[in-house]
Amino acid sequence: MFSNLTKQPTDKIMAMMGKFKADPRVGKIDLGVGVYKNAEGITPVMRAVKAAEHKLWEEQQSKAYVGLVGDPAYADAMISLVLGEAVSRDKIAAAATPGGTGAVRQAFEMIKMANPEARVFVSDPTWPNHISILGYLGIEAVSYRYFNSETRGVDFAGMQEDLEGLKPGDVVLLHGCCHNPTGANLTLDQWQLVIDQLNAKGAIPMIDIAYQGFGDGLEEDAQATRLVASSVPECLIAASCSKNFGIYRERTGLLLAVAQDADLQALTQDNLSSLNRLNYSFPPDHGARVVTMILNDDALRADWKAELEAVRLEMLALREQLAGELKRLSNSDRFDFIGRHRGMFSLLGTTPDMVEVLRANNAVYMVPDSRMNIAGLDTATVPILAKAIIDAGI
Ligand SMILES: Cc1ncc(COP(=O)(O)O)c(C=O)c1O
């Protein structure tokens, strides 16, 4: 049986991680993998997470199953974090999932269950796993223009033009904040125009929000998602706690479905439970419980918010330092976009060949599409990267 299997395409990010590990050069710089790293190159356990885990260790009396969609307290806490008061609770169905990836996967499965004809429109570029999962599930992915390779901002006119091809029932996948891989984001006015266009076309938005708190702030980063959820009849939201709580390996995510009314909410909730049952029965609990404890405890929440804000400001400072250094070395403002991008990533907008030059000559690793993880830098490596970029003639 196993001989019938064919070799799967290698995930480019995983392949690059392997190459980085094997590189013996001292001072090599990893801007590839999408995890936050502090100035010491460590992905730390956040203080509030440690404190909550400690409390949990002392207080937890049982590890029996919780429920098919996880603890309702987790859903409630996350709904407040992501949606605030934007949508009335009786319209929201929710299911805990293994990470944001699990939420994305369950959302796609639900789209297929509800409408096998639906196509999913994805930004070009997008997080590659979106396209891989859609392909695996046999859902047609249609890409819409998103990144303007001249300005390195959003190609909004191109995006709108491509969304004109939507048919009723199609789904449009949007990144709630901190677009991965580009770092370029829509303004709130542009979000409103997209919402109007989707409503006019009868298309359904799906928001992937994996970096809330990494861009302009915890509340600011949720604004677009809240605007969408309160302005459309139905939408899906895949949220991840991996980055903003630093609990990557705990696999903590949540899928939300905003339904038109309470009856459809009940039907949707029933289907979310069933999907969890079919795929893995019960979602992981540890990370979700820690998140719930943090969000529901004033002191832990305040400490978490402070640490997250420090992380955000540190990444912003690195962006500004890099943009400034490149301005100085290039004697031009062509790299100013790095300061305008938000989140962990910026797409440098160069070719895979140039990315290879940076790797070969300077031991700088980025994804072949030229996505840089800004958090992989520190104040000492920023000038090294800037010089490498200029030396390569980018
Ligand atoms: C856009 C986007 N969505 C979802 C995820 C999923 O994150 P996780 O499954 O680690 O929670 C990521 C992580 O890289 C991402 O960048």
Coordinates of C-alpha atoms and ligand atoms in Angstrom, one line a residue:
M1 CA 0.0 0.0 0.0
F2 CA 2.6 2.5 1.0
S3 CA 4.4 2.0 -2.3
N4 CA 1.5 3.8 -3.9
L5 CA 2.3 7.0 -2.1
T6 CA 4.0 9.8 -4.0
K7 CA 6.6 12.2 -2.6
Q8 CA 4.8 15.3 -1.3
P9 CA 6.1 18.8 -2.3
T10 CA 8.5 20.1 0.2
D11 CA 7.3 23.0 2.3
K12 CA 9.6 25.9 1.3
I13 CA 9.8 27.3 4.8
M14 CA 10.5 23.9 6.4
A15 CA 13.2 23.3 3.7
M16 CA 14.8 26.6 4.5
M17 CA 14.8 25.8 8.2
G18 CA 16.8 22.7 7.5
K19 CA 19.3 24.5 5.4
F20 CA 19.8 27.2 8.1
K21 CA 20.4 24.5 10.8
A22 CA 23.0 22.8 8.6
D23 CA 24.9 26.1 7.8
P24 CA 28.1 26.2 9.9
R25 CA 28.8 29.9 9.4
V26 CA 29.0 32.0 12.6
G27 CA 26.7 35.0 12.6
K28 CA 24.1 33.5 10.2
I29 CA 20.8 35.3 10.3
D30 CA 17.4 33.5 10.3
L31 CA 14.6 35.7 8.9
G32 CA 12.7 32.7 7.7
V33 CA 10.5 30.9 10.1
G34 CA 7.5 32.8 11.4
V35 CA 8.1 32.9 15.1
Y36 CA 8.9 35.9 17.3
K37 CA 12.4 36.0 18.7
N38 CA 13.7 38.5 21.2
A39 CA 17.1 40.2 21.1
E40 CA 18.8 37.1 22.4
G41 CA 17.3 35.0 19.6
I42 CA 14.9 33.2 21.9
T43 CA 11.2 32.7 21.6
P44 CA 10.3 33.2 25.3
V45 CA 7.4 31.8 27.3
M46 CA 5.5 34.9 28.2
R47 CA 5.4 35.9 31.9
A48 CA 1.6 35.6 32.1
V49 CA 1.6 32.2 30.4
K50 CA 4.2 30.9 32.9
A51 CA 2.1 32.3 35.8
A52 CA -1.1 30.8 34.4
E53 CA 0.5 27.4 33.8
H54 CA 1.8 27.4 37.4
K55 CA -1.7 28.1 38.7
L56 CA -3.1 25.5 36.5
W57 CA -0.6 22.9 37.7
E58 CA -1.6 23.7 41.3
E59 CA -5.4 23.8 40.7
Q60 CA -6.3 21.4 37.9
Q61 CA -7.9 18.3 39.3
S62 CA -8.7 16.4 36.2
K63 CA -7.7 16.0 32.6
A64 CA -10.9 14.3 31.5
Y65 CA -12.3 15.3 28.1
V66 CA -13.8 18.8 28.0
G67 CA -16.3 19.1 25.1
L68 CA -16.3 18.7 21.4
V69 CA -15.8 22.5 20.7
G70 CA -13.7 23.0 23.8
D71 CA -14.5 25.0 27.0
P72 CA -17.2 27.6 26.3
A73 CA -15.3 30.0 28.6
Y74 CA -12.4 29.9 26.1
A75 CA -14.7 30.8 23.2
D76 CA -16.3 33.6 25.2
A77 CA -12.9 35.1 26.2
M78 CA -11.6 34.9 22.6
I79 CA -14.8 36.3 21.1
S80 CA -14.4 39.3 23.3
L81 CA -10.8 39.6 22.3
V82 CA -11.4 39.4 18.6
L83 CA -14.8 40.8 18.1
G84 CA -15.4 43.0 21.2
E85 CA -19.0 44.0 21.2
A86 CA -19.3 44.1 17.4
V87 CA -21.7 41.2 17.0
S88 CA -24.4 39.9 19.3
R89 CA -23.3 36.7 21.0
D90 CA -26.3 34.7 19.9
K91 CA -25.3 34.9 16.3
I92 CA -21.8 33.5 16.9
A93 CA -20.9 29.8 16.6
A94 CA -17.5 28.8 17.9
A95 CA -15.1 25.8 18.1
A96 CA -11.7 25.5 19.6
T97 CA -9.2 24.1 17.1
P98 CA -5.6 22.9 17.1
G99 CA -4.0 26.3 16.3
G100 CA -5.0 28.8 13.7
T101 CA -4.2 26.1 11.0
G102 CA -6.9 23.9 12.6
A103 CA -9.3 26.8 12.4
V104 CA -8.5 27.5 8.8
R105 CA -8.8 23.8 7.9
Q106 CA -12.2 23.5 9.7
A107 CA -13.4 26.7 8.0
F108 CA -12.6 25.3 4.6
E109 CA -14.2 22.0 5.4
M110 CA -17.3 23.8 6.5
I111 CA -17.4 25.9 3.3
K112 CA -17.2 22.6 1.3
M113 CA -20.0 21.0 3.4
A114 CA -22.2 24.1 3.0
N115 CA -21.5 24.8 -0.7
P116 CA -19.4 22.4 -2.7
E117 CA -19.5 24.8 -5.6
A118 CA -17.9 27.7 -3.6
R119 CA -14.6 29.0 -4.8
V120 CA -12.2 30.6 -2.3
F121 CA -10.5 33.8 -3.4
V122 CA -7.0 34.2 -1.9
S123 CA -4.6 37.1 -2.0
D124 CA -1.6 36.8 -4.3
P125 CA 0.5 36.1 -2.3
T126 CA -0.9 34.6 0.8
W127 CA 0.2 32.2 3.5
P128 CA 1.2 29.2 1.3
N129 CA -0.7 26.7 3.6
H130 CA -4.0 28.3 2.6
I131 CA -3.5 27.2 -1.0
S132 CA -2.1 23.8 0.0
I133 CA -5.1 23.0 2.2
L134 CA -7.6 24.2 -0.4
G135 CA -5.9 22.0 -3.0
Y136 CA -5.9 19.0 -0.6
L137 CA -9.7 19.5 0.0
G138 CA -10.4 19.9 -3.7
I139 CA -11.7 23.4 -3.3
E140 CA -10.9 25.8 -6.2
A141 CA -8.6 28.6 -5.1
V142 CA -8.8 31.8 -7.2
S143 CA -6.1 34.4 -6.5
Y144 CA -6.8 38.1 -6.5
R145 CA -4.1 40.8 -6.9
Y146 CA -2.9 42.1 -3.6
F147 CA 0.7 43.3 -3.6
N148 CA 2.0 46.1 -5.7
S149 CA 5.6 45.2 -6.5
E150 CA 6.5 48.8 -7.2
T151 CA 5.2 50.5 -4.1
R152 CA 5.3 47.3 -2.0
G153 CA 1.9 48.4 -0.7
V154 CA -1.5 47.0 -1.5
D155 CA -2.6 47.0 -5.2
F156 CA -6.1 48.0 -4.2
A157 CA -7.3 48.8 -7.7
G158 CA -6.1 45.4 -8.9
M159 CA -7.7 43.7 -5.9
Q160 CA -11.1 45.4 -6.5
E161 CA -10.9 44.5 -10.2
D162 CA -10.2 40.8 -9.5
L163 CA -13.0 40.7 -6.8
E164 CA -15.4 41.7 -9.6
G165 CA -15.1 38.1 -10.7
L166 CA -16.9 36.8 -7.6
K167 CA -20.1 34.8 -7.9
P168 CA -22.7 34.6 -5.2
G169 CA -21.6 32.1 -2.5
D170 CA -17.9 32.4 -3.2
V171 CA -15.7 33.0 -0.2
V172 CA -13.0 35.7 0.0
L173 CA -10.1 35.0 2.4
L174 CA -8.7 38.1 4.0
H175 CA -5.9 38.6 6.6
G176 CA -7.4 40.5 9.5
C177 CA -4.2 42.3 10.2
C178 CA -0.4 41.9 9.6
H179 CA -0.7 40.3 6.2
N180 CA 1.5 37.3 5.8
P181 CA 3.8 37.3 3.8
T182 CA 3.7 40.9 2.6
G183 CA 3.2 43.1 5.7
A184 CA 1.1 45.4 3.5
N185 CA -2.4 46.0 4.9
L186 CA -5.7 47.6 3.8
T187 CA -6.8 50.9 5.4
L188 CA -10.1 50.8 7.2
D189 CA -11.6 52.8 4.3
Q190 CA -10.4 50.2 1.9
W191 CA -11.9 47.4 4.1
Q192 CA -15.2 49.2 3.9
L193 CA -15.0 49.2 0.1
V194 CA -14.2 45.5 0.1
I195 CA -17.2 44.8 2.4
D196 CA -19.5 46.8 0.1
Q197 CA -18.2 44.9 -2.9
L198 CA -18.6 41.5 -1.2
N199 CA -22.1 42.4 -0.1
A200 CA -23.0 43.5 -3.6
K201 CA -21.7 40.2 -5.0
G202 CA -23.3 38.0 -2.4
A203 CA -19.8 36.7 -1.4
I204 CA -18.8 35.6 2.1
P205 CA -15.7 36.9 3.9
M206 CA -13.4 34.6 5.8
I207 CA -10.9 36.4 8.0
D208 CA -7.7 34.7 9.1
I209 CA -6.3 36.6 12.1
A210 CA -3.1 35.2 13.4
Y211 CA -1.2 38.2 14.6
Q212 CA -3.6 40.3 16.7
G213 CA -1.4 42.7 18.7
F214 CA 1.6 42.5 16.5
G215 CA 0.6 45.4 14.2
D216 CA -0.9 48.6 15.5
G217 CA -2.1 47.3 18.9
L218 CA -4.5 44.7 20.3
E219 CA -7.7 46.7 19.7
E220 CA -6.5 48.4 16.5
D221 CA -5.6 45.1 14.9
A222 CA -9.1 43.8 15.5
Q223 CA -10.9 46.8 14.0
A224 CA -11.1 45.4 10.4
T225 CA -12.4 42.0 11.6
R226 CA -15.0 43.7 13.8
L227 CA -16.0 46.0 10.9
V228 CA -16.5 43.0 8.6
A229 CA -18.3 40.9 11.2
S230 CA -20.8 43.7 11.9
S231 CA -21.4 44.6 8.2
V232 CA -22.0 41.3 6.5
P233 CA -24.8 38.7 6.9
E234 CA -22.3 35.8 7.4
C235 CA -18.6 35.4 7.9
L236 CA -16.0 33.0 9.1
I237 CA -13.1 33.9 11.4
A238 CA -10.0 31.8 12.0
A239 CA -8.1 33.1 15.0
S240 CA -4.7 31.9 16.3
C241 CA -3.2 32.3 19.8
S242 CA 0.2 31.0 18.7
K243 CA 1.9 34.3 18.2
N244 CA 0.2 36.8 20.5
F245 CA 0.4 34.4 23.5
G246 CA 3.6 32.8 22.3
I247 CA 2.2 29.3 22.7
Y248 CA 3.0 28.0 19.2
R249 CA 3.4 24.4 20.1
E250 CA 0.3 24.2 22.3
R251 CA -1.9 24.4 19.2
T252 CA -4.5 26.9 20.3
G253 CA -6.9 28.4 17.8
L254 CA -10.6 29.2 17.5
L255 CA -13.0 29.1 14.5
L256 CA -15.9 31.6 14.7
A257 CA -18.8 31.6 12.3
V258 CA -21.1 34.7 12.4
A259 CA -24.6 33.6 11.3
Q260 CA -27.5 35.6 10.2
D261 CA -29.7 34.8 13.2
A262 CA -29.9 32.6 16.2
D263 CA -31.5 29.6 14.3
L264 CA -28.7 29.5 11.8
Q265 CA -26.2 30.0 14.7
A266 CA -27.5 26.8 16.3
L267 CA -27.3 24.9 12.9
T268 CA -23.8 26.2 12.4
Q269 CA -22.7 25.3 15.9
D270 CA -24.0 21.8 15.4
N271 CA -21.9 21.4 12.3
L272 CA -18.8 22.8 13.9
S273 CA -19.1 20.2 16.7
S274 CA -19.6 17.5 14.2
L275 CA -16.5 18.6 12.2
N276 CA -14.4 18.5 15.3
R277 CA -15.7 15.1 16.1
L278 CA -14.9 13.8 12.7
N279 CA -11.4 15.2 12.5
Y280 CA -10.0 14.8 16.0
S281 CA -12.9 14.5 18.5
F282 CA -11.7 17.0 21.2
P283 CA -9.5 20.0 20.5
P284 CA -6.3 20.5 22.6
D285 CA -7.2 22.1 26.0
H286 CA -3.9 23.2 27.6
G287 CA -3.2 26.3 25.6
A288 CA -6.9 27.3 25.5
R289 CA -7.2 27.0 29.3
V290 CA -4.1 29.2 29.8
V291 CA -5.5 31.8 27.4
T292 CA -8.8 31.8 29.2
M293 CA -7.1 32.2 32.6
I294 CA -5.0 35.1 31.3
L295 CA -7.9 36.9 29.6
N296 CA -10.2 36.5 32.6
D297 CA -7.8 37.6 35.3
D298 CA -7.1 41.3 35.5
A299 CA -3.5 41.1 36.7
L300 CA -2.5 38.3 34.3
R301 CA -4.3 40.1 31.4
A302 CA -2.6 43.4 32.2
D303 CA 0.8 41.7 32.3
W304 CA 0.2 39.8 29.1
K305 CA -0.9 43.0 27.3
A306 CA 2.2 44.9 28.5
E307 CA 4.6 42.1 27.3
L308 CA 2.8 41.9 24.0
E309 CA 3.0 45.6 23.5
A310 CA 6.7 45.6 24.2
V311 CA 7.1 42.9 21.6
R312 CA 5.1 45.0 19.1
L313 CA 7.2 48.1 19.8
E314 CA 10.4 46.2 19.5
M315 CA 9.5 44.9 16.0
L316 CA 8.4 48.4 15.0
A317 CA 11.7 49.9 16.2
L318 CA 13.6 47.2 14.2
R319 CA 11.5 48.1 11.1
E320 CA 12.4 51.8 11.5
Q321 CA 16.0 51.0 12.1
L322 CA 16.2 48.8 8.9
A323 CA 14.3 51.3 6.8
G324 CA 16.6 54.1 8.1
E325 CA 19.8 52.2 7.5
L326 CA 18.6 51.3 3.9
K327 CA 17.7 54.9 3.3
R328 CA 21.2 56.0 4.3
L329 CA 23.0 53.3 2.3
S330 CA 20.9 53.6 -0.8
N331 CA 20.5 57.3 -0.6
S332 CA 16.9 56.8 -1.6
D333 CA 13.5 56.3 0.0
R334 CA 12.8 53.1 -1.9
F335 CA 12.9 51.0 1.2
D336 CA 10.6 53.2 3.3
F337 CA 7.9 50.6 2.8
I338 CA 9.6 48.5 5.5
G339 CA 8.6 51.2 8.0
R340 CA 5.0 51.3 6.7
H341 CA 4.5 47.5 6.8
R342 CA 3.0 46.0 9.9
G343 CA 3.4 42.7 11.8
M344 CA 6.2 40.2 11.8
F345 CA 6.8 40.1 8.1
S346 CA 7.8 42.3 5.2
L347 CA 8.1 41.1 1.6
L348 CA 11.3 42.6 0.3
G349 CA 9.9 42.2 -3.2
T350 CA 13.0 40.7 -4.8
T351 CA 13.6 37.5 -6.8
P352 CA 14.4 34.0 -5.4
D353 CA 17.8 34.3 -7.1
M354 CA 18.5 37.4 -5.1
V355 CA 17.4 35.7 -1.9
E356 CA 19.9 32.9 -2.8
V357 CA 22.6 35.5 -3.2
L358 CA 21.9 36.8 0.3
R359 CA 22.1 33.3 1.6
A360 CA 25.2 32.3 -0.2
N361 CA 27.2 35.6 0.3
N362 CA 25.9 36.7 3.7
A363 CA 24.3 33.7 5.4
V364 CA 21.0 35.6 5.5
Y365 CA 18.1 33.3 5.3
M366 CA 14.6 34.4 4.1
V367 CA 11.8 32.6 2.3
P368 CA 12.4 32.3 -1.5
D369 CA 9.6 34.8 -2.1
S370 CA 11.7 37.3 -0.1
R371 CA 9.6 37.3 3.0
M372 CA 11.6 38.6 5.9
N373 CA 10.8 37.9 9.6
I374 CA 11.6 41.3 11.2
A375 CA 11.7 39.6 14.6
G376 CA 14.6 37.5 13.4
L377 CA 16.7 40.7 13.5
D378 CA 18.3 42.6 16.4
T379 CA 19.8 46.0 16.6
A380 CA 23.3 44.6 15.7
T381 CA 22.1 42.5 12.7
V382 CA 20.0 45.2 11.1
P383 CA 23.1 47.0 9.6
I384 CA 24.5 43.7 8.4
L385 CA 21.3 42.9 6.6
A386 CA 21.0 46.4 5.1
K387 CA 24.6 46.2 3.8
A388 CA 23.9 42.7 2.4
I389 CA 20.8 44.0 0.6
I390 CA 22.6 46.9 -1.0
D391 CA 25.7 44.8 -1.9
A392 CA 23.5 42.4 -3.7
G393 CA 22.1 45.3 -5.8
I394 CA 18.5 44.9 -4.6
Ligands
LIG1 C1 -1.8 33.8 8.1 C2 -1.6 32.7 9.0 N1 -2.7 32.0 9.3 C3 -2.7 31.0 10.2 C4 -1.5 30.6 10.8 C5 -1.5 29.4 11.7 O1 -0.9 29.5 12.9 P1 -0.9 28.3 13.9 O2 -1.5 27.1 13.3 O3 0.5 28.1 14.3 O4 -1.7 28.9 15.1 C6 -0.3 31.3 10.5 C7 1.0 30.9 11.0 O5 2.0 31.0 10.5 C8 -0.4 32.4 9.6 O6 0.7 33.1 9.2

